[in-house]
GROMACS .gro file of C-alpha atoms in nm:
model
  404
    1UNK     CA    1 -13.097  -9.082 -24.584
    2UNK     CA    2 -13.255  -8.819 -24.357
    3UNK     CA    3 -13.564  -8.660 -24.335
    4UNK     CA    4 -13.516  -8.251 -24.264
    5UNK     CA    5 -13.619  -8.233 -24.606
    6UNK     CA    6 -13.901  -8.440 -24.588
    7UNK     CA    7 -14.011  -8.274 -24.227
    8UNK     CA    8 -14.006  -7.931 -24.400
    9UNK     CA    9 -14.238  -8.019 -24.723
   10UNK     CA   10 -14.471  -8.176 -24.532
   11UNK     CA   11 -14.520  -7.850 -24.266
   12UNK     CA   12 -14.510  -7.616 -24.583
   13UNK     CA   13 -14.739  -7.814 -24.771
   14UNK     CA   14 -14.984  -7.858 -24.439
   15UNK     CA   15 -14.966  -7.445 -24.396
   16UNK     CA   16 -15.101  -7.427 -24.699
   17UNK     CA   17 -15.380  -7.692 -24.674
   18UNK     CA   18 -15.289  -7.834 -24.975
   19UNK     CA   19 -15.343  -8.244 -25.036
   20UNK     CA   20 -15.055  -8.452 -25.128
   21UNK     CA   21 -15.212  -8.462 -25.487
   22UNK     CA   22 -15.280  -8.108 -25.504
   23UNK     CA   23 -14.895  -8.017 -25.429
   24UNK     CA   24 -14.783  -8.314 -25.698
   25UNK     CA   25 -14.972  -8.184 -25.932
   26UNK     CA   26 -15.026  -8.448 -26.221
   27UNK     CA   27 -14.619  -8.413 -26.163
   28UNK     CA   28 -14.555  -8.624 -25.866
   29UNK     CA   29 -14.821  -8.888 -25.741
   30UNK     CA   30 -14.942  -8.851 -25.371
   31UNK     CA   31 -14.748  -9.152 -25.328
   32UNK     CA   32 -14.408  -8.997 -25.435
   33UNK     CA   33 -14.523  -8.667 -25.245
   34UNK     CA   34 -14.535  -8.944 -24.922
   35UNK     CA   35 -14.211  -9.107 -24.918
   36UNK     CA   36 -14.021  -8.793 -25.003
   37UNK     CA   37 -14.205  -8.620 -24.670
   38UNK     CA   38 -14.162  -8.974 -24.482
   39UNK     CA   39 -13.766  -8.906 -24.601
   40UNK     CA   40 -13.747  -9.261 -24.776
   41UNK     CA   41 -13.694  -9.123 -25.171
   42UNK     CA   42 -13.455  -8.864 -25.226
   43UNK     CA   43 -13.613  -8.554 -25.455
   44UNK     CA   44 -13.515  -8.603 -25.856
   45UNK     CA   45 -13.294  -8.344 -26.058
   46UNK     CA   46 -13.511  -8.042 -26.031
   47UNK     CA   47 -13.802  -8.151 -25.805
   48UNK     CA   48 -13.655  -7.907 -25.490
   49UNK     CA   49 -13.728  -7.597 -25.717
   50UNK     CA   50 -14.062  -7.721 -25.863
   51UNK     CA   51 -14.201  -7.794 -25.512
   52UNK     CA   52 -14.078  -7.480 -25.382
   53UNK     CA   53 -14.263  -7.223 -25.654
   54UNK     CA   54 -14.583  -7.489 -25.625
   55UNK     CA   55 -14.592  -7.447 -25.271
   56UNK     CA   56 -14.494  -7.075 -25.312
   57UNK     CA   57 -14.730  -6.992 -25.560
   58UNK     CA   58 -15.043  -7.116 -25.265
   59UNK     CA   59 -14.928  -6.876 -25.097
   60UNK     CA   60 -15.102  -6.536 -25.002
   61UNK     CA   61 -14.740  -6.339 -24.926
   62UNK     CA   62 -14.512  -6.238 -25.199
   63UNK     CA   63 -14.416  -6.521 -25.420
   64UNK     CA   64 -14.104  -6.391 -25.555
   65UNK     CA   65 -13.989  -6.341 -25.236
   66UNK     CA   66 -14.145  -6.661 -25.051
   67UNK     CA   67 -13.969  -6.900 -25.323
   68UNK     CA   68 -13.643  -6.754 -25.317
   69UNK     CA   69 -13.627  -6.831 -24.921
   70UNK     CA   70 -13.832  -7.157 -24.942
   71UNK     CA   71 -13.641  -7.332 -25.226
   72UNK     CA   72 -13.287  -7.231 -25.030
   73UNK     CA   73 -13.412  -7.404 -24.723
   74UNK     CA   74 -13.526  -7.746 -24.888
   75UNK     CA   75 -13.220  -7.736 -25.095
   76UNK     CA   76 -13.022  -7.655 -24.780
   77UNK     CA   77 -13.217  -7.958 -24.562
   78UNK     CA   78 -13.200  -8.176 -24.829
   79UNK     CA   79 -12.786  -8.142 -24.835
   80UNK     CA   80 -12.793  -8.157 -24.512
   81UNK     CA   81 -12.998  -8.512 -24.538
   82UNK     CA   82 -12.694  -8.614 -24.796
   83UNK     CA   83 -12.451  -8.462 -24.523
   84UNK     CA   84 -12.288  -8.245 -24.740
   85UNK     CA   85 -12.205  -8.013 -24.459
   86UNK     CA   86 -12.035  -7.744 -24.651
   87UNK     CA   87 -12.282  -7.700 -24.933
   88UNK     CA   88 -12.618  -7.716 -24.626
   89UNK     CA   89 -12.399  -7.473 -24.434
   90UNK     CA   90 -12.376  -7.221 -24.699
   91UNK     CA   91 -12.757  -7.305 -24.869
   92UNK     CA   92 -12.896  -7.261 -24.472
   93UNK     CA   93 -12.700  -6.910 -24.465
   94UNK     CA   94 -12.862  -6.780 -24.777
   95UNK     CA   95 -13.187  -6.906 -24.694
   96UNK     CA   96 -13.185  -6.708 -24.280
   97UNK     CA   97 -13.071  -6.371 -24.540
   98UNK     CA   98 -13.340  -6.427 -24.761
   99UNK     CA   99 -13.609  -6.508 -24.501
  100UNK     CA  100 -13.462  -6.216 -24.284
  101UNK     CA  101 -13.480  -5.961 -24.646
  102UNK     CA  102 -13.858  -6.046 -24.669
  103UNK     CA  103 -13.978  -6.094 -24.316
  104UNK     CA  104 -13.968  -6.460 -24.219
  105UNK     CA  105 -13.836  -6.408 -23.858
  106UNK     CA  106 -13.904  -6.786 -23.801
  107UNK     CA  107 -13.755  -6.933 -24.118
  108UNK     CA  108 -13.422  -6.692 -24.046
  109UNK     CA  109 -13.389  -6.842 -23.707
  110UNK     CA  110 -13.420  -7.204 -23.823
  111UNK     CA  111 -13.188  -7.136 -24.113
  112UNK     CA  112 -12.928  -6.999 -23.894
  113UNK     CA  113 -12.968  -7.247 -23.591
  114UNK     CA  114 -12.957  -7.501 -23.938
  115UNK     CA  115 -12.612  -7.296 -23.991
  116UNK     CA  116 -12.460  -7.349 -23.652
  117UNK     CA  117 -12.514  -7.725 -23.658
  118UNK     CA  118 -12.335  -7.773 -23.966
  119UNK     CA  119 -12.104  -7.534 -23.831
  120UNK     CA  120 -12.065  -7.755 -23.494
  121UNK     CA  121 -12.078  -8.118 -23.689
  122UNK     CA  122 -11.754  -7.988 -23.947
  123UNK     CA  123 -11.603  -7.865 -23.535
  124UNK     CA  124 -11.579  -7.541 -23.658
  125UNK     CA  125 -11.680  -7.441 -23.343
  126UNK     CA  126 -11.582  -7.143 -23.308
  127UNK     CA  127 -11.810  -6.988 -23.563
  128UNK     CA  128 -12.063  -7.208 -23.411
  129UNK     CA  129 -12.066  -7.050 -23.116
  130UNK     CA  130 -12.126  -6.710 -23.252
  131UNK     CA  131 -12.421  -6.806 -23.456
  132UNK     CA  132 -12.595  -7.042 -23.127
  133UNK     CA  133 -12.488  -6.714 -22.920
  134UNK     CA  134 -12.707  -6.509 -23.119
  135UNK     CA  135 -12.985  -6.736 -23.169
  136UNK     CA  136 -13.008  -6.766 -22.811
  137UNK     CA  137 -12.982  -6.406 -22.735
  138UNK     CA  138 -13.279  -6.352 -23.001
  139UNK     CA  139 -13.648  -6.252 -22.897
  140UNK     CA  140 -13.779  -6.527 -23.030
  141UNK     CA  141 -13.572  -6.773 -22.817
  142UNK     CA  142 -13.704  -6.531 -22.555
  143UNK     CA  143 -14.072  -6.641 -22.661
  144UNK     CA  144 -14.022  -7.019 -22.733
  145UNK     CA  145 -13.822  -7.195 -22.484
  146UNK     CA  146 -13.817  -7.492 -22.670
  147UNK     CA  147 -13.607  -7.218 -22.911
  148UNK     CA  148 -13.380  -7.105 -22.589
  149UNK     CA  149 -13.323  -7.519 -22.523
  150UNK     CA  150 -13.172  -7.583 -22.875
  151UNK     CA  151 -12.969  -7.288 -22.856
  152UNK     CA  152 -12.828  -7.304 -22.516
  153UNK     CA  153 -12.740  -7.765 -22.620
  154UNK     CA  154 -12.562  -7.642 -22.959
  155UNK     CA  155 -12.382  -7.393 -22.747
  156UNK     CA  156 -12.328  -7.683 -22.475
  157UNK     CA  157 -12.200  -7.909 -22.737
  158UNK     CA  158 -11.935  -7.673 -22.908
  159UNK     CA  159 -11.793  -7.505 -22.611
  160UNK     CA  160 -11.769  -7.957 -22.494
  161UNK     CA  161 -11.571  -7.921 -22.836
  162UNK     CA  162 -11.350  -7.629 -22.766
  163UNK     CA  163 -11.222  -7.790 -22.444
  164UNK     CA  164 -11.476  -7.502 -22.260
  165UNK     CA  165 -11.629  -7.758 -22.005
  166UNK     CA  166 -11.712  -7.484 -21.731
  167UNK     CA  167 -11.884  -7.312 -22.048
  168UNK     CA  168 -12.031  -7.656 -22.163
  169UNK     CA  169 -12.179  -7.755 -21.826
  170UNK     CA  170 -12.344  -7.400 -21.792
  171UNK     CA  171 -12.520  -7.391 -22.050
  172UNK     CA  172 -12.650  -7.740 -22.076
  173UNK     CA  173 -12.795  -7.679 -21.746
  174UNK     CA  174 -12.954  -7.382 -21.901
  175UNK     CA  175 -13.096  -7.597 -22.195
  176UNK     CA  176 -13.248  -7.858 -21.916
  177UNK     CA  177 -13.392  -7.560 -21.759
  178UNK     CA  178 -13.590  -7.456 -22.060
  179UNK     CA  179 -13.718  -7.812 -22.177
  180UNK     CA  180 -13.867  -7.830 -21.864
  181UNK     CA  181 -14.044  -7.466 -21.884
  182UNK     CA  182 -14.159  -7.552 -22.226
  183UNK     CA  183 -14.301  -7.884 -22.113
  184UNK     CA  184 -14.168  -8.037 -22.496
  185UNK     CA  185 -14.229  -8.395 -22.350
  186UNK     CA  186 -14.000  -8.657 -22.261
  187UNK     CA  187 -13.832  -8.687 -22.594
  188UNK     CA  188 -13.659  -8.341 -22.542
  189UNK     CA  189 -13.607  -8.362 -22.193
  190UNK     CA  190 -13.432  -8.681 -22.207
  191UNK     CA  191 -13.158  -8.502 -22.522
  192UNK     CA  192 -13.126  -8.214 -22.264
  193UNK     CA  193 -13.023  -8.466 -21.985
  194UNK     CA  194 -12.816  -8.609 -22.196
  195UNK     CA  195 -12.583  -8.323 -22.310
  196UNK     CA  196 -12.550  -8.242 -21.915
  197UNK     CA  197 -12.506  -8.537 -21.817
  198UNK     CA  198 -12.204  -8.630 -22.033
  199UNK     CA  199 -12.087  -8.274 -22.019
  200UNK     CA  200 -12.053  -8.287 -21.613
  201UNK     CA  201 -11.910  -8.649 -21.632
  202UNK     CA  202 -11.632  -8.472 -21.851
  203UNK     CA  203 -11.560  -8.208 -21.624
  204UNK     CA  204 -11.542  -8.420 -21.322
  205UNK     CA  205 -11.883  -8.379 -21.215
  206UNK     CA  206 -11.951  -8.760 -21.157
  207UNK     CA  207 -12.201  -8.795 -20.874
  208UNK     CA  208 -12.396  -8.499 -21.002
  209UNK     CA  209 -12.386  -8.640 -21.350
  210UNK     CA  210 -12.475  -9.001 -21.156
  211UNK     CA  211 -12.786  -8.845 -20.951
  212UNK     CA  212 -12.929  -8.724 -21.293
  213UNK     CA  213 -12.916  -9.046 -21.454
  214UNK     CA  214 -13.072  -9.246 -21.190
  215UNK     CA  215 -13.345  -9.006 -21.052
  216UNK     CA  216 -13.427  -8.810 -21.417
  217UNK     CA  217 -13.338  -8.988 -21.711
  218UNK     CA  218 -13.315  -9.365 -21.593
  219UNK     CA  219 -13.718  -9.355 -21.472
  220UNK     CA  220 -13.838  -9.179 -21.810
  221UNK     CA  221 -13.688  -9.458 -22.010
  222UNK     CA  222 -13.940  -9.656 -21.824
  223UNK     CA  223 -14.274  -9.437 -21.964
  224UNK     CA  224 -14.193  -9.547 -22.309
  225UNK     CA  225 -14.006  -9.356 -22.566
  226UNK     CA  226 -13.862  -9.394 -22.909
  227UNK     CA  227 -13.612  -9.641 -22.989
  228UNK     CA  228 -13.324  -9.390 -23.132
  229UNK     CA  229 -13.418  -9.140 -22.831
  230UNK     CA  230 -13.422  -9.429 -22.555
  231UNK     CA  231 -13.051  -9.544 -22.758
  232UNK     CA  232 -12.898  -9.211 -22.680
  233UNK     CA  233 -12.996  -9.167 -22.328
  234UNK     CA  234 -12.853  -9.528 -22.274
  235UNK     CA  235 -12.581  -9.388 -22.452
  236UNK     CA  236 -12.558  -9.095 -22.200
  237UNK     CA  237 -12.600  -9.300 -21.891
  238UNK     CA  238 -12.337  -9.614 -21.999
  239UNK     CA  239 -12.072  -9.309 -22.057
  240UNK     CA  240 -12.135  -9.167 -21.686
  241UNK     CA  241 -12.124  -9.568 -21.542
  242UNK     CA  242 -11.786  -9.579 -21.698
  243UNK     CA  243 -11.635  -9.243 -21.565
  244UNK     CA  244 -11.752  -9.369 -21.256
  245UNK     CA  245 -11.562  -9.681 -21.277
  246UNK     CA  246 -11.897  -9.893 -21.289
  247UNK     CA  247 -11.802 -10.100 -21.534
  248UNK     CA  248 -12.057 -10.326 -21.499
  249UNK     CA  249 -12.357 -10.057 -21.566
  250UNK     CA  250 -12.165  -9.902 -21.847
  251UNK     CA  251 -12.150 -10.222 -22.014
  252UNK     CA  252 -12.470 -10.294 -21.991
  253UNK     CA  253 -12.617  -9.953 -22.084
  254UNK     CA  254 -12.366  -9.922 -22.392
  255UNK     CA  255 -12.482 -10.279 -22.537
  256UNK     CA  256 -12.878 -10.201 -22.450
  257UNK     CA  257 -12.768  -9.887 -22.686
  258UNK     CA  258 -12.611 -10.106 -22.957
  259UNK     CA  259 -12.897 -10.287 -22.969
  260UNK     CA  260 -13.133  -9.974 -23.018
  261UNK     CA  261 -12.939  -9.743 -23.246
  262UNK     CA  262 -12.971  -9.886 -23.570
  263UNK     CA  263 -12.738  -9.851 -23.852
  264UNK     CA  264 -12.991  -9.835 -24.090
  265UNK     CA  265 -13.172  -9.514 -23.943
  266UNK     CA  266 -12.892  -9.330 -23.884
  267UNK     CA  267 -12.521  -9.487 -23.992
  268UNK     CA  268 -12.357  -9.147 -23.907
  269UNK     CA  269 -12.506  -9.177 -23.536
  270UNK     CA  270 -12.405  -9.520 -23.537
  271UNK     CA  271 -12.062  -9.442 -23.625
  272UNK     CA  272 -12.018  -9.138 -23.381
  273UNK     CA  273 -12.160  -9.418 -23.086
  274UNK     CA  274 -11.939  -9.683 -23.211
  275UNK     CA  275 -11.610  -9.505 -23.161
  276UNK     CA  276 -11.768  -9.354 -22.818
  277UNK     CA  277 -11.825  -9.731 -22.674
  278UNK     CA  278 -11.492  -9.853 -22.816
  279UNK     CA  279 -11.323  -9.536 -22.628
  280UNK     CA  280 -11.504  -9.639 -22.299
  281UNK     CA  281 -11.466 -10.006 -22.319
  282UNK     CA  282 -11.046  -9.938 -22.351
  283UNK     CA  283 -11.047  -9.669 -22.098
  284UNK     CA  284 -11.165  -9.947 -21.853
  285UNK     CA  285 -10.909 -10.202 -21.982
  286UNK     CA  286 -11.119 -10.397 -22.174
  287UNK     CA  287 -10.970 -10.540 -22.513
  288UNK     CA  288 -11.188 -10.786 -22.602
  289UNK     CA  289 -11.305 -10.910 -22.956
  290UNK     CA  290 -11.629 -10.685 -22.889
  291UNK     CA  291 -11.470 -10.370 -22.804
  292UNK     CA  292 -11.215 -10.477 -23.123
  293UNK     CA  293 -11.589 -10.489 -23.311
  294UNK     CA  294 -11.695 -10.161 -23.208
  295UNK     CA  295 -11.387 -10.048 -23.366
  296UNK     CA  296 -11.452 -10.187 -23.675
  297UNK     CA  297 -11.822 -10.068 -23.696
  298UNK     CA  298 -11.730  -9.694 -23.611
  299UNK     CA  299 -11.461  -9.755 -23.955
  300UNK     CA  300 -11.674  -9.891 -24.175
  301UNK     CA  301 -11.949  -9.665 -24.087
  302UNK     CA  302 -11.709  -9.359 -24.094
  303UNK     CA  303 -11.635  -9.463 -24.497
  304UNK     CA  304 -11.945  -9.510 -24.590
  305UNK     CA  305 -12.045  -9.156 -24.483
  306UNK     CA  306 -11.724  -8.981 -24.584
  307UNK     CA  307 -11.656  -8.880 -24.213
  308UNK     CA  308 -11.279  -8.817 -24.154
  309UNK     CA  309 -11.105  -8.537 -23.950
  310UNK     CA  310 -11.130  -8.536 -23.561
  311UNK     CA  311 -11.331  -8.891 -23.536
  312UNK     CA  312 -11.107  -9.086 -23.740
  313UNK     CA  313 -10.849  -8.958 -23.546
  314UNK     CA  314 -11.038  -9.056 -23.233
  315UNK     CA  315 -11.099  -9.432 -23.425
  316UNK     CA  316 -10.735  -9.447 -23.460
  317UNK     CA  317 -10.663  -9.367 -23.096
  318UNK     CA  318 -10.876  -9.676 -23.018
  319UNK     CA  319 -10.678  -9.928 -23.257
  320UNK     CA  320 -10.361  -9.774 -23.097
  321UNK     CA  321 -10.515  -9.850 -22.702
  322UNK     CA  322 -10.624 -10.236 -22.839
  323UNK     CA  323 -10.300 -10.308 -22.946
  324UNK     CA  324 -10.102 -10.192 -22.654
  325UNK     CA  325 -10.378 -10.384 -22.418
  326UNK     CA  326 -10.305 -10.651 -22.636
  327UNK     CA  327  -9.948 -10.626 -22.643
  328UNK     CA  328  -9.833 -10.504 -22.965
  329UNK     CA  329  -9.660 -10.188 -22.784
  330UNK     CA  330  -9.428 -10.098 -23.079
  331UNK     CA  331  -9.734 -10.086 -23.299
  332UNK     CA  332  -9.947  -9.903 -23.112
  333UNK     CA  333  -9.653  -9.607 -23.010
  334UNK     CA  334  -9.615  -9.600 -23.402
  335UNK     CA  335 -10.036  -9.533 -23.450
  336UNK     CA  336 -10.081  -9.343 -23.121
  337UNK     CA  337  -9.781  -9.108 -23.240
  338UNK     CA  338  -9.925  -9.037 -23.587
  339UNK     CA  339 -10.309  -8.922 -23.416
  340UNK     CA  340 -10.028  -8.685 -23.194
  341UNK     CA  341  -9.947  -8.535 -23.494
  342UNK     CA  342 -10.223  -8.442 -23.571
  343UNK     CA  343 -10.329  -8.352 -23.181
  344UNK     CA  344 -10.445  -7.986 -23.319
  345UNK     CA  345 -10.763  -8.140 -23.483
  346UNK     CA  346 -10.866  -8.281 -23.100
  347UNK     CA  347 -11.032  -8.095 -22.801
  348UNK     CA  348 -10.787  -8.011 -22.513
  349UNK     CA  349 -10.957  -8.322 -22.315
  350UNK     CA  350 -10.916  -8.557 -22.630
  351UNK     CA  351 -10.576  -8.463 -22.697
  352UNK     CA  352 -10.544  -8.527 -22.311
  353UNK     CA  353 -10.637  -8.863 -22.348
  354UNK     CA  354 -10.422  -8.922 -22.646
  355UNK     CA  355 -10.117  -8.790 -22.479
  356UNK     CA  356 -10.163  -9.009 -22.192
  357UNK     CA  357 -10.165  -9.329 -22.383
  358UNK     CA  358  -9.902  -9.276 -22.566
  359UNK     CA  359  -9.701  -9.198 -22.242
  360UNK     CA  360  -9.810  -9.516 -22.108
  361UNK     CA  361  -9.709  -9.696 -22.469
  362UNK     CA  362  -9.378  -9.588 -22.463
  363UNK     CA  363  -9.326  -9.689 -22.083
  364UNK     CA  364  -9.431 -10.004 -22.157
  365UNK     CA  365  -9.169 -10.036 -22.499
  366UNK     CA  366  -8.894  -9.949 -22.206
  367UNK     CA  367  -8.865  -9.565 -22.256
  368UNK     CA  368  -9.021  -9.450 -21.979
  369UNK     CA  369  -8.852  -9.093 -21.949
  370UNK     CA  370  -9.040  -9.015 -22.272
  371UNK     CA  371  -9.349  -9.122 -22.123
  372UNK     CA  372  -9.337  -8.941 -21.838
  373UNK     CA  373  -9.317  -8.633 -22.127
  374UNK     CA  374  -9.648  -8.704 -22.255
  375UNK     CA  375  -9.800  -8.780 -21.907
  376UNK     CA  376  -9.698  -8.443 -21.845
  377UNK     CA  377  -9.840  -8.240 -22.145
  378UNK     CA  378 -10.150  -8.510 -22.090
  379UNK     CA  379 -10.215  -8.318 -21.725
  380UNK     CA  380 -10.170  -7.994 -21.860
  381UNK     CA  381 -10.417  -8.024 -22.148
  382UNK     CA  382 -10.666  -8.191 -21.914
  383UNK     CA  383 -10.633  -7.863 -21.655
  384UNK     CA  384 -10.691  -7.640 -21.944
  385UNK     CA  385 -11.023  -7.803 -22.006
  386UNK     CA  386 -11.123  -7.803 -21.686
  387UNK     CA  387 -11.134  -8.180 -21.603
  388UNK     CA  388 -10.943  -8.153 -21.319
  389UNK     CA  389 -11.006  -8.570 -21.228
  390UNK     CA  390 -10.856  -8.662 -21.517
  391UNK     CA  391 -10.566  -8.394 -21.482
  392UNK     CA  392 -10.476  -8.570 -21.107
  393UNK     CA  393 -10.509  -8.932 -21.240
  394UNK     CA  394 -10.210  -8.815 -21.540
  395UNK     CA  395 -10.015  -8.702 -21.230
  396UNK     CA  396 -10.039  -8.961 -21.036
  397UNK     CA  397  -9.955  -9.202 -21.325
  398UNK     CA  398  -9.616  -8.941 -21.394
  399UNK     CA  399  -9.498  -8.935 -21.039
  400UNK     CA  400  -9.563  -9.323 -21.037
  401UNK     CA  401  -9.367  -9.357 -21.334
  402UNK     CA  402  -9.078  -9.101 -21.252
  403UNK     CA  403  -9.081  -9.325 -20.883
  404UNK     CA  404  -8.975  -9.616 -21.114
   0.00000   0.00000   0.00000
């Protein structure tokens, strides 16, 4: 359950000055009115249009007009809330052309930014990338660099998804630049941080990526923030330990995170973390019965909110890594080779990574000439995304192999 929805009635219905009775109406008691803006009841059959022409008809603009683009953005948030990606992406489109038709410059740019992240989330990135483009390139992004910052991370995030880490690392640094003009508070500085921080880690950037965490984001977990907020920053930081090769930190960061990122507030973050920490703990060798749990929690989580594509894909390459650790080579060749197959869903750096363990899979059934095959394409997908670290270490792990 999420709360866009909820966030959205509440702001319409406090533009308007209207009470939570006054907007239910006899209809709705201020009670229902509350949960549905606190986003802990889901709206009934019929209540997004109702709501919409009640909070329209307050209003001192044209109605016709004002409900058409109202109702399309609560009934594009509130899809979004059920993660129904496709149907919020197309809702949120409608919504940015009616608010755009009858002169909502604001509601068009939240509709559209609402578009990209849809776009980004179903890594159709791509397309994302045109829509953040333009949102950042808009005068109102120009005015509100709180507006520039979410650009400029969406942007950061899907060119991190494209394989574009040059791309991704320039414009999160742009995005950190504008929290800190727009003085948003630690809660947005700290989700800026974040997306440069693991951006640079990716592209090799370690002991930049390193000073952040300790002199930026480490000391503003200390001044007290919220508990999913302070979870993805440990996130953030645990991610750069392990690049690092400080195991012990990234350990200690990623379990702090577990502990704050709650499945019940957010099961589709918790999934998307789960399969992260599970990837770290195996990069660093570890194939233990928790890192084995973390792989189980990003499944189950992944069914129970339909997600499928690239991160089960990526939840796959895990099991495949635990069971060669663990010594079930044949296995895990068989599983790593069917996520190959499908190696045109990944990023350049993910397929990287995938390509690389199954190299080392196949050495270690006794065939290392193939191996050395996917070590190879592994360093050439890693140089054409930039992380140049990673692209050496596949090298060095050919040339080692090829030595014999």
């Amino acid at each position: 359950m999420g709360k866009s929805f909820g966030e959205k009635l509440r702001s319409a219905r406090q533009e308007l000055n209207l009470t939570q009775a006054q907007l239910g109406d006899g209809t709705f008691r201020p009670r229902e009115i509350s949960l549905l803006e606190a986003g802990r009841r889901e709206p009934v059959p019929g209540a997004v249009s109702l709501l919409s022409d009640r909070l329209a008809s307050g209003a001192a603009t044209d109605r016709a007009g004002k409900q058409t683009a109202l109702f399309l953005e609560l009934s594009a948030r509130q899809a979004l809330d059920e993660r129904d990606y496709g149907a919020a992406c197309s809702l949120a489109g409608d919504a940015a052309d009616a608010a755009l038709a009858q002169g909502y410059p604001r509601s068009w740019w939240d509709m559209t930014y609402l578009t990209a992240r849809c776009l980004c989330t179903t890594h159709a990135y791509r397309d994302c990338i045109g829509k953040a483009s333009l949102l950042a390139r808009h005068s109102l992004a120009a005015e509100y660099p709180d507006l520039k910052a979410q650009a400029e991370m969406l942007l950061a995030t899907a060119y991190q998804g494209t394989g574009e880490l040059g791309s991704a690392v320039a414009h999160a640094r742009r995005a950190v630049e504008r929290v800190q003009e727009s003085r948003l508070g630690a809660g947005a500085f700290l989700e800026a941080c974040g997306t440069l921080v693991t951006t640079l880690a990716e592209a090799g950037g370690l002991n930049e990526a390193w000073a952040y965490c300790r002199t930026l984001v480490l000391p503003l977990l200390e001044t007290g923030v919220g508990r999913q907020i302070e979870g993805k920053a440990r996130w953030a930081v645990g991610t750069v330990a392990f690049r690092r090769g400080d195991i012990h930190t990234g350990l200690m960061h990623h379990r702090l995170a577990a502990d704050l990122l709650e499945p019940g507030v957010d099961v589709e973050l918790w999934a998307r973390f789960n399969n992260a920490t599970a990837a770290m703990r195996l990069g660093a060798g570890i194939h233990d019965n928790e890192t084995l749990t973390c792989i189980e929690h990003a499944e189950a989580a992944m069914s129970a909110v339909g997600l499928y594509g690239p991160e089960r894909l990526e939840a796959d390459h895990s099991r495949g890594i635990w069971l060669d650790l663990n010594g079930e080579h044949t296995r895990a060749v068989w599983m790593l080779s069917g996520v190959y197959a499908h190696r045109s869903e990944l990023s350049p750096q993910d397929s990287g990574e995938l390509a690389l363990h199954l190299g080392l899979a196949l050495a270690r059934t006794g065939m290392p000439d193939a191996g050395s095959v996917y070590l190879t394409d592994s360093e050439q997908r890693f140089r054409s995304a930039g992380a140049k670290d990673r692209a050496a270490h596949a090298a060095a792990l050919a040339h080692e192999m090829a030595a014999g």
